[in-house]
Amino acid sequence: MAVVISGVNDVIDQVSTRRAVRHRAALADWLLGDCGVRHVVFAPLPPVHRFPLLPEPLRRVMGGDARRHDAALGRWAATRDDVSHADFV
């Protein structure tokens, strides 16, 4: 099993959710194929919208982007049996 913690830099660099998910898919495929991993778990993005040290409106904008990225990652992971998306509350 591999646990992947990623995504905040994509939010900071304003990478599109589509591109970010493609990168996660490529990473998962590499881990599953070349590294012998049997299952990949992607950790959720942190709740950027709750980071008190980020000033508004940056916190709101980046928080919304992080939630969109996380939701897209969750939708993609749900289409695969060999990948999971952890949903921390």
Short mmCIF file of C-alpha atoms in Angstrom, two decimals:
data_model
loop_
_atom_site.label_atom_id
_atom_site.label_comp_id
_atom_site.label_asym_id
_atom_site.label_seq_id
_atom_site.Cartn_x
_atom_site.Cartn_y
_atom_site.Cartn_z
CA MET A 1 0.00 0.00 0.00
CA ALA A 2 1.15 3.52 -0.74
CA VAL A 3 -0.21 6.64 0.91
CA VAL A 4 0.17 9.82 -1.12
CA ILE A 5 -0.04 13.26 0.45
CA SER A 6 -0.07 15.90 -2.25
CA GLY A 7 -2.02 18.73 -3.80
CA VAL A 8 -1.33 21.96 -1.93
CA ASN A 9 1.37 23.00 -4.41
CA ASP A 10 -1.13 22.50 -7.23
CA VAL A 11 -3.45 24.95 -5.47
CA ILE A 12 -0.61 27.43 -4.92
CA ASP A 13 0.57 27.11 -8.53
CA GLN A 14 -3.01 27.32 -9.84
CA VAL A 15 -2.84 23.98 -11.65
CA SER A 16 -6.20 23.01 -13.12
CA THR A 17 -8.08 20.21 -11.38
CA ARG A 18 -8.09 18.20 -14.61
CA ARG A 19 -4.31 18.40 -14.90
CA ALA A 20 -3.82 17.63 -11.20
CA VAL A 21 -5.97 14.50 -11.45
CA ARG A 22 -4.05 13.40 -14.56
CA HIS A 23 -0.83 13.72 -12.56
CA ARG A 24 -2.30 11.70 -9.67
CA ALA A 25 -3.47 9.03 -12.14
CA ALA A 26 0.02 8.80 -13.63
CA LEU A 27 1.52 8.53 -10.15
CA ALA A 28 -0.95 5.82 -9.14
CA ASP A 29 -0.32 3.88 -12.35
CA TRP A 30 3.44 4.06 -11.77
CA LEU A 31 3.13 2.94 -8.15
CA LEU A 32 0.79 0.10 -9.07
CA GLY A 33 2.69 -1.01 -12.14
CA ASP A 34 6.39 -0.38 -11.61
CA CYS A 35 6.65 -0.41 -7.83
CA GLY A 36 4.54 -3.42 -6.96
CA VAL A 37 2.07 -1.48 -4.84
CA ARG A 38 -1.34 -3.14 -4.62
CA HIS A 39 -3.40 -0.16 -3.49
CA VAL A 40 -2.86 3.61 -3.46
CA VAL A 41 -4.54 5.86 -0.91
CA PHE A 42 -4.62 9.60 -1.56
CA ALA A 43 -4.90 11.77 1.52
CA PRO A 44 -7.29 14.71 1.28
CA LEU A 45 -6.02 18.22 0.82
CA PRO A 46 -5.91 20.16 4.07
CA PRO A 47 -8.74 22.57 4.90
CA VAL A 48 -6.99 25.63 3.48
CA HIS A 49 -10.19 27.66 3.95
CA ARG A 50 -9.61 27.32 7.72
CA PHE A 51 -5.97 28.47 7.80
CA PRO A 52 -6.14 31.52 10.09
CA LEU A 53 -2.77 32.92 8.98
CA LEU A 54 -3.88 33.26 5.36
CA PRO A 55 -5.43 36.69 4.90
CA GLU A 56 -8.78 37.14 3.20
CA PRO A 57 -9.60 36.95 0.34
CA LEU A 58 -6.62 34.63 -0.27
CA ARG A 59 -7.89 32.13 2.29
CA ARG A 60 -11.32 31.98 0.66
CA VAL A 61 -9.94 31.68 -2.90
CA MET A 62 -7.27 29.10 -2.09
CA GLY A 63 -9.67 27.22 0.17
CA GLY A 64 -12.21 26.95 -2.61
CA ASP A 65 -9.54 25.74 -5.02
CA ALA A 66 -8.36 23.14 -2.50
CA ARG A 67 -11.91 21.85 -2.02
CA ARG A 68 -12.41 21.62 -5.80
CA HIS A 69 -9.14 19.72 -6.21
CA ASP A 70 -10.02 17.38 -3.38
CA ALA A 71 -13.51 16.72 -4.76
CA ALA A 72 -12.11 16.00 -8.23
CA LEU A 73 -9.56 13.62 -6.74
CA GLY A 74 -12.32 11.85 -4.80
CA ARG A 75 -14.51 11.48 -7.89
CA TRP A 76 -11.60 10.05 -9.88
CA ALA A 77 -10.55 7.64 -7.11
CA ALA A 78 -14.13 6.36 -6.87
CA THR A 79 -13.84 5.06 -10.45
CA ARG A 80 -10.99 2.71 -9.54
CA ASP A 81 -10.76 -0.41 -7.40
CA ASP A 82 -7.02 -0.01 -6.78
CA VAL A 83 -7.14 3.61 -5.56
CA SER A 84 -8.87 5.22 -2.58
CA HIS A 85 -9.35 8.77 -1.43
CA ALA A 86 -9.31 9.26 2.33
CA ASP A 87 -12.10 11.54 3.44
CA PHE A 88 -11.13 13.11 6.75
CA VAL A 89 -13.70 15.28 8.44
#
